[in-house]
Coordinates of N, CA, C and O in Angstrom, one line a residue:
X48 N 2.7 -1.0 -53.6 CA 1.4 -0.7 -53.9 C 0.5 -1.9 -53.6 O -0.7 -1.7 -53.2
X49 N 0.9 -3.0 -54.0 CA 0.1 -4.3 -53.8 C -0.1 -4.5 -52.4 O -1.1 -5.0 -52.0
X50 N 0.9 -4.2 -51.6 CA 0.8 -4.4 -50.2 C -0.2 -3.4 -49.6 O -1.1 -3.8 -48.8
X51 N -0.2 -2.2 -50.1 CA -1.2 -1.2 -49.7 C -2.6 -1.7 -50.1 O -3.5 -1.5 -49.4
X52 N -2.7 -2.2 -51.3 CA -4.0 -2.7 -51.7 C -4.5 -3.9 -50.9 O -5.7 -3.9 -50.5
X53 N -3.6 -4.8 -50.6 CA -3.9 -5.9 -49.7 C -4.4 -5.4 -48.4 O -5.3 -5.9 -47.8
X54 N -3.6 -4.4 -47.9 CA -4.0 -3.9 -46.6 C -5.3 -3.2 -46.7 O -6.1 -3.4 -45.7
X55 N -5.6 -2.5 -47.6 CA -6.8 -1.8 -47.7 C -7.9 -2.8 -47.9 O -9.0 -2.7 -47.3
X56 N -7.7 -3.9 -48.6 CA -8.7 -4.9 -48.8 C -9.0 -5.6 -47.5 O -10.1 -5.8 -47.1
X57 N -7.9 -5.8 -46.8 CA -8.1 -6.5 -45.5 C -8.9 -5.6 -44.5 O -9.7 -6.0 -43.8
X58 N -8.6 -4.3 -44.6 CA -9.2 -3.4 -43.7 C -10.7 -3.3 -44.1 O -11.6 -3.3 -43.3
X59 N -11.0 -3.2 -45.4 CA -12.4 -3.1 -45.9 C -13.1 -4.4 -45.5 O -14.3 -4.4 -45.1
X60 N -12.4 -5.5 -45.7 CA -13.0 -6.8 -45.4 C -13.3 -6.8 -43.9 O -14.4 -7.3 -43.4
X61 N -12.4 -6.4 -43.0 CA -12.6 -6.4 -41.6 C -13.7 -5.4 -41.2 O -14.6 -5.8 -40.3
X62 N -13.8 -4.3 -41.9 CA -14.9 -3.4 -41.6 C -16.2 -4.0 -42.1 O -17.3 -3.9 -41.4
X63 N -16.2 -4.7 -43.2 CA -17.5 -5.3 -43.7 C -17.9 -6.4 -42.8 O -19.1 -6.6 -42.4
X64 N -16.9 -7.2 -42.3 CA -17.2 -8.2 -41.4 C -17.7 -7.7 -40.1 O -18.7 -8.2 -39.5
X65 N -17.1 -6.6 -39.6 CA -17.6 -6.0 -38.3 C -19.0 -5.4 -38.5 O -19.9 -5.5 -37.7
X66 N -19.3 -4.8 -39.7 CA -20.6 -4.3 -40.0 C -21.6 -5.4 -40.1 O -22.7 -5.3 -39.5
X67 N -21.2 -6.6 -40.7 CA -22.1 -7.7 -40.8 C -22.4 -8.3 -39.4 O -23.5 -8.6 -39.1
X68 N -21.3 -8.4 -38.6 CA -21.5 -9.0 -37.3 C -22.3 -8.1 -36.4 O -23.2 -8.5 -35.7
X69 N -22.1 -6.7 -36.6 CA -22.9 -5.8 -35.8 C -24.4 -5.9 -36.2 O -25.3 -5.9 -35.4
X70 N -24.6 -6.0 -37.6 CA -26.0 -6.1 -38.1 C -26.6 -7.4 -37.6 O -27.7 -7.5 -37.2
X71 N -25.8 -8.5 -37.6 CA -26.3 -9.8 -37.2 C -26.6 -9.8 -35.7 O -27.6 -10.3 -35.3
X72 N -25.7 -9.2 -35.0 CA -25.9 -9.1 -33.5 C -27.2 -8.2 -33.2 O -28.0 -8.6 -32.4
X73 N -27.4 -7.2 -34.0 CA -28.6 -6.3 -33.8 C -29.8 -7.1 -34.2 O -30.8 -7.1 -33.5
X74 N -29.8 -7.9 -35.3 CA -30.9 -8.7 -35.7 C -31.2 -9.8 -34.7 O -32.3 -10.1 -34.4
X75 N -30.1 -10.4 -34.2 CA -30.2 -11.4 -33.2 C -30.9 -10.9 -31.9 O -31.7 -11.5 -31.4
X76 N -30.5 -9.7 -31.5 CA -31.0 -9.0 -30.4 C -32.5 -8.7 -30.6 O -33.4 -8.9 -29.7
X77 N -32.8 -8.3 -31.8 CA -34.2 -8.0 -32.2 C -35.1 -9.3 -32.1 O -36.2 -9.3 -31.6
X78 N -34.5 -10.4 -32.7 CA -35.2 -11.6 -32.6 C -35.4 -12.1 -31.2 O -36.5 -12.7 -30.9
X79 N -34.4 -11.9 -30.4 CA -34.5 -12.3 -29.0 C -35.6 -11.5 -28.3 O -36.4 -12.1 -27.5
X80 N -35.6 -10.3 -28.6 CA -36.7 -9.4 -28.0 C -38.0 -9.8 -28.5 O -39.0 -9.9 -27.7
X81 N -38.2 -10.1 -29.8 CA -39.4 -10.6 -30.3 C -39.8 -11.9 -29.7 O -41.0 -12.1 -29.3
X82 N -38.8 -12.8 -29.5 CA -39.1 -14.1 -28.9 C -39.6 -14.0 -27.5 O -40.6 -14.5 -27.0
X83 N -38.9 -13.1 -26.7 CA -39.3 -12.9 -25.3 C -40.7 -12.3 -25.2 O -41.5 -12.6 -24.4
X84 N -41.0 -11.3 -26.2 CA -42.3 -10.7 -26.2 C -43.4 -11.8 -26.5 O -44.4 -11.8 -25.9
X85 N -43.0 -12.6 -27.5 CA -44.0 -13.7 -27.9 C -44.2 -14.7 -26.7 O -45.3 -15.1 -26.5
X86 N -43.1 -15.0 -26.0 CA -43.2 -15.9 -24.9 C -44.1 -15.3 -23.8 O -44.9 -16.0 -23.2
X87 N -43.8 -14.0 -23.5 CA -44.7 -13.3 -22.5 C -46.1 -13.3 -22.9 O -47.0 -13.5 -22.2
X88 N -46.4 -13.0 -24.2 CA -47.8 -13.0 -24.7 C -48.4 -14.4 -24.6 O -49.6 -14.5 -24.2
X89 N -47.6 -15.4 -25.0 CA -48.1 -16.8 -24.9 C -48.4 -17.2 -23.4 O -49.4 -17.8 -23.1
X90 N -47.4 -16.8 -22.5 CA -47.6 -17.1 -21.1 C -48.9 -16.4 -20.6 O -49.7 -17.0 -19.8
X91 N -49.1 -15.1 -21.0 CA -50.3 -14.4 -20.6 C -51.6 -15.1 -21.1 O -52.6 -15.2 -20.4
X92 N -51.5 -15.5 -22.4 CA -52.7 -16.2 -23.0 C -52.9 -17.5 -22.3 O -54.1 -17.9 -22.0
X93 N -51.9 -18.3 -22.0 CA -52.0 -19.5 -21.3 C -52.6 -19.3 -19.9 O -53.5 -20.0 -19.4
X94 N -52.1 -18.2 -19.2 CA -52.7 -17.9 -17.9 C -54.2 -17.5 -18.0 O -55.0 -17.9 -17.2
X95 N -54.5 -16.7 -19.0 CA -55.9 -16.3 -19.2 C -56.8 -17.5 -19.5 O -57.8 -17.7 -18.9
X96 N -56.3 -18.4 -20.4 CA -57.1 -19.6 -20.7 C -57.2 -20.5 -19.5 O -58.3 -21.1 -19.2
X97 N -56.1 -20.7 -18.7 CA -56.1 -21.5 -17.5 C -57.1 -20.9 -16.5 O -57.9 -21.6 -15.9
X98 N -57.1 -19.6 -16.4 CA -58.0 -18.9 -15.4 C -59.5 -19.2 -15.9 O -60.3 -19.5 -15.0
X99 N -59.7 -19.0 -17.1 CA -61.1 -19.2 -17.7 C -61.5 -20.7 -17.5 O -62.6 -21.0 -17.0
X100 N -60.6 -21.6 -17.7 CA -60.9 -23.1 -17.6 C -61.1 -23.4 -16.1 O -62.1 -24.1 -15.8
X101 N -60.3 -22.8 -15.2 CA -60.5 -23.0 -13.8 C -61.9 -22.5 -13.3 O -62.6 -23.1 -12.5
X102 N -62.2 -21.3 -13.8 CA -63.5 -20.7 -13.5 C -64.7 -21.6 -14.0 O -65.6 -21.8 -13.3
X103 N -64.5 -22.1 -15.2 CA -65.6 -23.0 -15.8 C -65.6 -24.2 -14.9 O -66.7 -24.7 -14.6
X104 N -64.5 -24.8 -14.6 CA -64.4 -26.0 -13.8 C -65.1 -25.8 -12.4 O -65.8 -26.6 -11.9
X105 N -64.8 -24.6 -11.8 CA -65.4 -24.3 -10.5 C -66.9 -24.1 -10.6 O -67.6 -24.7 -9.8
X106 N -67.3 -23.5 -11.7 CA -68.8 -23.3 -11.9 C -69.4 -24.7 -12.1 O -70.5 -25.0 -11.6
X107 N -68.8 -25.5 -12.9 CA -69.3 -26.9 -13.1 C -69.3 -27.7 -11.8 O -70.3 -28.4 -11.6
X108 N -68.3 -27.6 -11.0 CA -68.2 -28.3 -9.7 C -69.4 -27.8 -8.8 O -70.0 -28.6 -8.2
X109 N -69.6 -26.5 -8.8 CA -70.6 -25.9 -8.0 C -72.0 -26.4 -8.5 O -72.9 -26.8 -7.7
X110 N -72.2 -26.4 -9.8 CA -73.5 -26.8 -10.4 C -73.7 -28.3 -10.1 O -74.8 -28.8 -9.7
X111 N -72.6 -29.1 -10.2 CA -72.7 -30.5 -9.9 C -73.0 -30.8 -8.5 O -73.8 -31.6 -8.1
X112 N -72.4 -30.0 -7.6 CA -72.6 -30.2 -6.1 C -74.1 -29.8 -5.8 O -74.8 -30.5 -5.1
X113 N -74.6 -28.7 -6.4 CA -76.0 -28.3 -6.2 C -76.9 -29.4 -6.8 O -77.9 -29.7 -6.1
X114 N -76.6 -29.9 -7.9 CA -77.4 -31.0 -8.5 C -77.4 -32.3 -7.6 O -78.4 -32.9 -7.4
X115 N -76.2 -32.6 -7.1 CA -76.1 -33.8 -6.2 C -76.9 -33.5 -4.9 O -77.6 -34.4 -4.4
X116 N -76.8 -32.3 -4.4 CA -77.6 -32.0 -3.2 C -79.1 -32.1 -3.5 O -79.9 -32.6 -2.7
X117 N -79.5 -31.6 -4.7 CA -80.9 -31.7 -5.1 C -81.4 -33.1 -5.2 O -82.4 -33.5 -4.8
X118 N -80.5 -33.9 -5.8 CA -80.8 -35.4 -6.0 C -80.9 -36.0 -4.6 O -81.8 -36.8 -4.4
X119 N -80.0 -35.7 -3.7 CA -80.0 -36.3 -2.4 C -81.3 -35.9 -1.6 O -81.9 -36.7 -1.0
X120 N -81.7 -34.6 -1.8 CA -82.9 -34.2 -1.1 C -84.1 -34.9 -1.7 O -85.0 -35.3 -1.0
X121 N -84.1 -35.0 -3.1 CA -85.2 -35.7 -3.7 C -85.3 -37.2 -3.3 O -86.4 -37.8 -3.1
X122 N -84.1 -37.8 -3.2 CA -84.0 -39.2 -2.7 C -84.6 -39.3 -1.3 O -85.3 -40.2 -1.0
X123 N -84.2 -38.4 -0.5 CA -84.7 -38.4 0.9 C -86.2 -38.2 0.9 O -86.9 -38.9 1.7
X124 N -86.7 -37.3 0.1 CA -88.2 -37.1 0.0 C -88.9 -38.4 -0.4 O -89.9 -38.8 0.1
X125 N -88.3 -39.0 -1.5 CA -88.9 -40.2 -2.0 C -88.8 -41.3 -1.0 O -89.8 -42.1 -0.9
X126 N -87.7 -41.4 -0.2 CA -87.6 -42.4 0.8 C -88.7 -42.2 1.9 O -89.3 -43.2 2.3
X127 N -88.9 -40.9 2.3 CA -89.9 -40.7 3.3 C -91.3 -41.0 2.7 O -92.1 -41.6 3.4
X128 N -91.6 -40.7 1.5 CA -92.8 -41.0 0.8 C -93.0 -42.5 0.8 O -94.1 -43.0 1.0
X129 N -91.9 -43.2 0.4 CA -92.0 -44.7 0.3 C -92.3 -45.3 1.7 O -93.1 -46.2 1.8
X130 N -91.7 -44.8 2.7 CA -91.9 -45.3 4.1 C -93.4 -45.0 4.5 O -94.0 -45.9 5.1
X131 N -93.9 -43.8 4.1 CA -95.3 -43.5 4.4 C -96.2 -44.5 3.7 O -97.2 -45.0 4.3
X132 N -95.9 -44.7 2.4 CA -96.8 -45.6 1.6 C -96.7 -47.0 2.2 O -97.7 -47.7 2.3
X133 N -95.5 -47.4 2.6 CA -95.3 -48.8 3.2 C -96.1 -48.9 4.5 O -96.8 -49.9 4.7
X134 N -96.1 -47.9 5.3 CA -96.8 -47.9 6.5 C -98.3 -47.9 6.3 O -99.0 -48.7 6.9
X135 N -98.8 -47.1 5.3 CA -100.2 -47.1 5.0 C -100.6 -48.5 4.4 O -101.7 -49.0 4.7
X136 N -99.7 -49.1 3.6 CA -100.0 -50.4 3.0 C -100.1 -51.4 4.2 O -101.0 -52.3 4.2
X137 N -99.1 -51.4 5.1 CA -99.2 -52.3 6.3 C -100.5 -52.1 7.0 O -101.1 -53.1 7.5
X138 N -100.9 -50.8 7.3 CA -102.1 -50.6 8.0 C -103.3 -51.1 7.2 O -104.2 -51.7 7.8
X139 N -103.3 -50.9 5.9 CA -104.4 -51.4 5.0 C -104.4 -52.9 5.1 O -105.5 -53.5 5.1
X140 N -103.3 -53.6 5.0 CA -103.2 -55.0 5.1 C -103.8 -55.5 6.4 O -104.5 -56.5 6.5
X141 N -103.4 -54.9 7.5 CA -103.8 -55.2 8.8 C -105.3 -55.0 8.9 O -106.1 -55.9 9.5
X142 N -105.8 -53.9 8.4 CA -107.3 -53.7 8.4 C -108.0 -54.7 7.6 O -109.1 -55.2 8.0
X143 N -107.4 -55.1 6.4 CA -108.1 -56.1 5.6 C -108.1 -57.5 6.3 O -109.1 -58.2 6.3
X144 N -107.0 -57.8 7.0 CA -107.0 -59.0 7.8 C -108.0 -59.0 8.9 O -108.7 -60.0 9.1
X145 N -108.1 -57.8 9.6 CA -109.2 -57.7 10.6 C -110.6 -57.9 10.0 O -111.4 -58.5 10.6
X146 N -110.8 -57.3 8.8 CA -112.1 -57.3 8.2 C -112.4 -58.8 7.8 O -113.5 -59.2 7.9
X147 N -111.4 -59.5 7.3 CA -111.6 -60.9 6.9 C -111.9 -61.7 8.1 O -112.9 -62.5 8.1
X148 N -111.2 -61.5 9.3 CA -111.6 -62.2 10.5 C -113.0 -61.8 10.9 O -113.8 -62.7 11.4
X149 N -113.3 -60.5 10.8 CA -114.7 -60.1 11.3 C -115.7 -60.7 10.3 O -116.8 -61.2 10.8
X150 N -115.5 -60.8 9.0 CA -116.4 -61.4 8.1 C -116.6 -62.9 8.4 O -117.7 -63.4 8.3
X151 N -115.4 -63.5 8.7 CA -115.5 -64.9 9.1 C -116.4 -65.1 10.4 O -117.2 -66.1 10.4
X152 N -116.2 -64.2 11.3 CA -116.9 -64.3 12.6 C -118.4 -64.1 12.3 O -119.3 -64.8 12.8
X153 N -118.7 -63.1 11.4 CA -120.1 -62.8 11.1 C -120.7 -64.0 10.4 O -121.9 -64.4 10.7
X154 N -120.0 -64.6 9.5 CA -120.5 -65.7 8.8 C -120.7 -66.9 9.8 O -121.8 -67.6 9.7
X155 N -119.8 -67.1 10.7 CA -120.0 -68.1 11.7 C -121.2 -67.8 12.6 O -122.0 -68.7 12.9
X156 N -121.4 -66.5 13.0 CA -122.5 -66.1 13.8 C -123.8 -66.3 13.0 O -124.8 -66.8 13.5
X157 N -123.8 -66.0 11.7 CA -125.0 -66.3 10.8 C -125.3 -67.8 10.8 O -126.5 -68.2 10.9
X158 N -124.2 -68.6 10.7 CA -124.5 -70.0 10.7 C -125.0 -70.5 12.0 O -126.0 -71.3 12.1
X159 N -124.4 -70.0 13.1 CA -124.9 -70.3 14.4 C -126.3 -69.9 14.6 O -127.1 -70.6 15.2
X160 N -126.6 -68.6 14.2 CA -128.0 -68.1 14.3 C -129.0 -69.0 13.5 O -130.1 -69.3 14.0
X161 N -128.6 -69.3 12.3 CA -129.5 -70.2 11.5 C -129.7 -71.5 12.2 O -130.9 -72.0 12.2
X162 N -128.6 -72.1 12.7 CA -128.8 -73.4 13.5 C -129.7 -73.2 14.7 O -130.6 -74.0 14.9
X163 N -129.5 -72.1 15.4 CA -130.3 -71.8 16.6 C -131.7 -71.6 16.2 O -132.7 -72.1 16.9
X164 N -132.0 -70.9 15.1 CA -133.3 -70.7 14.6 C -134.0 -72.0 14.2 O -135.2 -72.2 14.5
X165 N -133.2 -72.8 13.6 CA -133.8 -74.1 13.2 C -134.1 -74.9 14.4 O -135.2 -75.6 14.5
X166 N -133.2 -74.9 15.4 CA -133.4 -75.6 16.7 C -134.6 -75.1 17.4 O -135.4 -75.8 17.9
X167 N -134.7 -73.8 17.4 CA -135.8 -73.1 18.1 C -137.1 -73.5 17.4 O -138.1 -73.8 18.1
X168 N -137.1 -73.5 16.1 CA -138.3 -73.9 15.3 C -138.7 -75.3 15.7 O -139.9 -75.6 15.9
X169 N -137.7 -76.2 15.7 CA -138.0 -77.6 16.1 C -138.5 -77.7 17.5 O -139.5 -78.4 17.8
X170 N -137.9 -76.9 18.4 CA -138.3 -76.9 19.8 C -139.8 -76.4 19.9 O -140.6 -77.0 20.6
X171 N -140.1 -75.3 19.2 CA -141.5 -74.8 19.2 C -142.5 -75.8 18.6 O -143.6 -75.9 19.0
X172 N -142.0 -76.6 17.6 CA -142.9 -77.5 17.0 C -143.1 -78.7 17.9 O -144.3 -79.3 17.9
X173 N -142.1 -79.2 18.5 CA -142.2 -80.5 19.2 C -142.2 -80.4 20.8 O -142.6 -81.3 21.4
X174 N -141.7 -79.3 21.3 CA -141.7 -79.1 22.7 C -143.0 -78.6 23.2 O -143.8 -77.9 22.5
X175 N -143.2 -78.7 24.5 CA -144.4 -78.1 25.1 C -144.3 -76.7 25.3 O -143.2 -76.1 25.2
X176 N -145.4 -76.0 25.6 CA -145.5 -74.6 25.8 C -144.7 -74.2 26.9 O -144.0 -73.1 26.9
X177 N -144.6 -75.0 28.0 CA -143.8 -74.7 29.2 C -142.3 -74.6 28.8 O -141.6 -73.6 29.2
X178 N -141.8 -75.5 28.0 CA -140.4 -75.5 27.6 C -140.1 -74.3 26.7 O -139.0 -73.7 26.9
X179 N -141.0 -74.0 25.9 CA -140.8 -72.9 25.0 C -140.8 -71.6 25.8 O -139.9 -70.7 25.5
X180 N -141.7 -71.4 26.7 CA -141.7 -70.2 27.6 C -140.4 -70.1 28.3 O -139.8 -69.0 28.4
X181 N -139.9 -71.2 28.9 CA -138.6 -71.2 29.6 C -137.4 -70.8 28.7 O -136.6 -70.0 29.1
X182 N -137.5 -71.4 27.5 CA -136.4 -71.1 26.5 C -136.4 -69.6 26.1 O -135.3 -69.0 26.0
X183 N -137.6 -69.1 25.8 CA -137.6 -67.7 25.5 C -137.1 -66.8 26.6 O -136.5 -65.8 26.4
X184 N -137.5 -67.2 27.9 CA -137.1 -66.4 29.0 C -135.6 -66.4 29.2 O -135.0 -65.4 29.5
X185 N -135.0 -67.6 29.0 CA -133.5 -67.7 29.1 C -132.9 -66.9 27.9 O -131.8 -66.4 28.1
X186 N -133.6 -66.8 26.8 CA -133.1 -66.0 25.7 C -132.9 -64.5 26.1 O -132.0 -63.8 25.7
X187 N -133.9 -64.1 27.0 CA -133.8 -62.7 27.5 C -132.5 -62.5 28.3 O -131.8 -61.5 28.2
X188 N -132.1 -63.5 29.1 CA -130.9 -63.5 29.9 C -129.7 -63.4 29.0 O -128.8 -62.5 29.2
X189 N -129.7 -64.2 28.0 CA -128.5 -64.3 27.1 C -128.4 -62.9 26.3 O -127.3 -62.5 26.0
X190 N -129.5 -62.3 26.0 CA -129.5 -61.0 25.3 C -129.2 -59.8 26.2 O -129.0 -58.7 25.7
X191 N -129.2 -60.1 27.5 CA -128.9 -59.0 28.5 C -130.2 -58.1 28.7 O -130.0 -56.9 29.0
X192 N -131.3 -58.6 28.4 CA -132.6 -57.9 28.5 C -132.8 -57.6 30.0 O -132.8 -58.5 30.8
X193 N -133.1 -56.4 30.4 CA -133.3 -56.0 31.8 C -134.6 -56.6 32.4 O -134.8 -56.7 33.6
X194 N -135.5 -57.1 31.5 CA -136.7 -57.8 32.0 C -136.5 -59.1 32.6 O -137.3 -59.6 33.4
X195 N -135.3 -59.7 32.3 CA -135.0 -61.1 32.9 C -134.7 -60.9 34.4 O -134.0 -60.1 34.8
X196 N -135.4 -61.8 35.1 CA -135.1 -61.9 36.6 C -136.0 -60.9 37.3 O -135.9 -60.9 38.6
X197 N -136.8 -60.0 36.7 CA -137.6 -59.0 37.4 C -139.1 -59.5 37.3 O -139.7 -59.5 36.2
X198 N -139.7 -59.9 38.4 CA -141.0 -60.4 38.4 C -142.0 -59.4 37.9 O -143.1 -59.7 37.5
X199 N -141.7 -58.1 38.0 CA -142.6 -57.1 37.5 C -142.9 -57.2 36.0 O -144.0 -56.7 35.6
X200 N -142.1 -57.8 35.3 CA -142.3 -57.9 33.8 C -143.0 -59.2 33.4 O -143.2 -59.4 32.2
X201 N -143.2 -60.2 34.3 CA -143.8 -61.5 34.0 C -145.2 -61.3 33.3 O -145.4 -62.0 32.3
X202 N -146.0 -60.4 33.7 CA -147.3 -60.2 33.1 C -147.2 -59.7 31.7 O -147.9 -60.2 30.8
X203 N -146.3 -58.8 31.5 CA -146.1 -58.2 30.2 C -145.6 -59.3 29.2 O -146.1 -59.4 28.1
X204 N -144.6 -60.1 29.7 CA -144.1 -61.2 28.8 C -145.2 -62.2 28.5 O -145.3 -62.7 27.4
X205 N -145.9 -62.6 29.6 CA -147.0 -63.5 29.4 C -148.0 -63.0 28.3 O -148.5 -63.8 27.5
X206 N -148.4 -61.8 28.4 CA -149.3 -61.2 27.5 C -148.8 -61.2 26.0 O -149.5 -61.5 25.1
X207 N -147.4 -61.0 25.9 CA -146.8 -61.0 24.5 C -146.7 -62.4 24.0 O -146.9 -62.6 22.8
X208 N -146.4 -63.4 24.8 CA -146.1 -64.7 24.4 C -147.3 -65.7 24.3 O -147.3 -66.7 23.7
X209 N -148.3 -65.4 25.1 CA -149.5 -66.3 25.2 C -150.1 -66.6 23.8 O -150.4 -67.8 23.6
X210 N -150.3 -65.7 22.9 CA -150.9 -66.1 21.6 C -150.1 -67.1 20.9 O -150.7 -68.0 20.3
X211 N -148.8 -66.9 20.8 CA -148.0 -67.9 20.0 C -147.8 -69.2 20.7 O -147.5 -70.2 20.1
X212 N -148.0 -69.3 22.1 CA -147.9 -70.5 22.8 C -149.3 -71.2 22.9 O -149.4 -72.3 23.4
X213 N -150.3 -70.5 22.4 CA -151.7 -71.1 22.5 C -152.0 -71.4 23.9 O -152.6 -72.5 24.2
X214 N -151.7 -70.6 24.8 CA -152.0 -70.7 26.2 C -152.6 -69.4 26.7 O -152.3 -68.3 26.1
X215 N -153.2 -69.4 27.9 CA -153.7 -68.2 28.4 C -152.6 -67.4 29.1 O -151.5 -68.0 29.4
X216 N -152.8 -66.1 29.3 CA -151.8 -65.3 29.9 C -151.4 -65.8 31.3 O -150.3 -65.8 31.7
X217 N -152.4 -66.2 32.0 CA -152.2 -66.7 33.4 C -151.4 -67.9 33.4 O -150.5 -68.1 34.2
X218 N -151.6 -68.8 32.4 CA -150.8 -70.1 32.3 C -149.3 -69.7 32.0 O -148.4 -70.3 32.6
X219 N -149.1 -68.9 31.0 CA -147.8 -68.5 30.6 C -147.1 -67.8 31.8 O -145.9 -68.0 32.0
X220 N -147.8 -66.9 32.5 CA -147.3 -66.2 33.6 C -146.8 -67.3 34.7 O -145.8 -67.1 35.3
X221 N -147.6 -68.3 34.9 CA -147.2 -69.3 35.9 C -146.0 -70.1 35.4 O -145.1 -70.4 36.2
X222 N -145.9 -70.4 34.1 CA -144.7 -71.0 33.6 C -143.4 -70.2 33.9 O -142.4 -70.7 34.4
X223 N -143.5 -68.9 33.7 CA -142.4 -68.0 33.9 C -142.1 -67.8 35.4 O -140.9 -67.8 35.7
X224 N -143.1 -67.8 36.2 CA -142.9 -67.7 37.6 C -142.2 -68.9 38.2 O -141.3 -68.8 39.0
X225 N -142.7 -70.1 37.7 CA -142.0 -71.4 38.1 C -140.6 -71.4 37.7 O -139.7 -71.8 38.5
X226 N -140.3 -70.9 36.5 CA -138.9 -70.9 36.0 C -138.1 -69.9 36.8 O -137.0 -70.2 37.2
X227 N -138.7 -68.7 37.1 CA -138.0 -67.7 37.9 C -137.7 -68.3 39.3 O -136.6 -68.0 39.8
X228 N -138.6 -69.0 39.8 CA -138.4 -69.6 41.2 C -137.3 -70.7 41.2 O -136.5 -70.8 42.1
X229 N -137.3 -71.5 40.1 CA -136.3 -72.6 40.0 C -135.8 -72.7 38.6 O -136.3 -73.5 37.8
X230 N -134.8 -71.9 38.1 CA -134.4 -71.9 36.7 C -133.8 -73.2 36.3 O -133.6 -73.5 35.1
X231 N -133.3 -74.0 37.3 CA -132.6 -75.3 36.9 C -133.5 -76.5 36.8 O -133.1 -77.6 36.5
X232 N -134.8 -76.3 37.2 CA -135.8 -77.4 37.2 C -136.1 -77.8 35.7 O -136.0 -76.9 34.8
X233 N -136.4 -79.0 35.5 CA -136.8 -79.5 34.2 C -138.1 -78.8 33.8 O -138.9 -78.4 34.6
X234 N -138.4 -78.8 32.5 CA -139.6 -78.1 32.0 C -140.8 -78.8 32.4 O -141.9 -78.2 32.5
X235 N -140.7 -80.1 32.8 CA -141.9 -80.8 33.3 C -142.9 -81.1 32.2 O -142.7 -80.8 31.0
X236 N -144.1 -81.6 32.5 CA -145.1 -81.9 31.6 C -145.8 -80.7 31.1 O -145.7 -79.6 31.5
X237 N -146.7 -81.0 30.1 CA -147.5 -79.9 29.5 C -148.6 -79.5 30.3 O -149.2 -80.4 31.0
X238 N -149.0 -78.3 30.3 CA -150.2 -77.8 31.0 C -151.2 -77.4 30.0 O -151.0 -76.9 29.0

């Protein structure tokens, strides 16, 4: 009987062990299935997050490229504007330099005119009427006056200048005719 009991206990023990092993195997298989399902879900979530991140990175790259293109265009516009301003500044500087030269020339001409006027005043004060008439007549030449060299105008000029020379029109006309005949002759004595 003890042998039969030992045998029965061994059999029960083997059955219990087989049941425990079967249950453990079943639980292990369920755990493996859960783990595989969790790994698939994690892989799907990683793929989804990666896809969203790549989409955001792509959008950021496109926005950055657009911003860089806009900056490049703005820099090009500013460079053109700067070149235009520099050209205008160069033109303004050149114009200012020309104006300064013109002002210097005008000032020199004013000085020369003042000197000539003073010389002419001295000439009128101390020179004779004949020399003054010749000087005025040469002034017509220098001014490009069409009356210079045309005998038809001598009477008109004599009539205009006679009062200031304190001579008669005929005398002033003779001075001018003499000068027209020989412009290089000295003024000669007073008449």
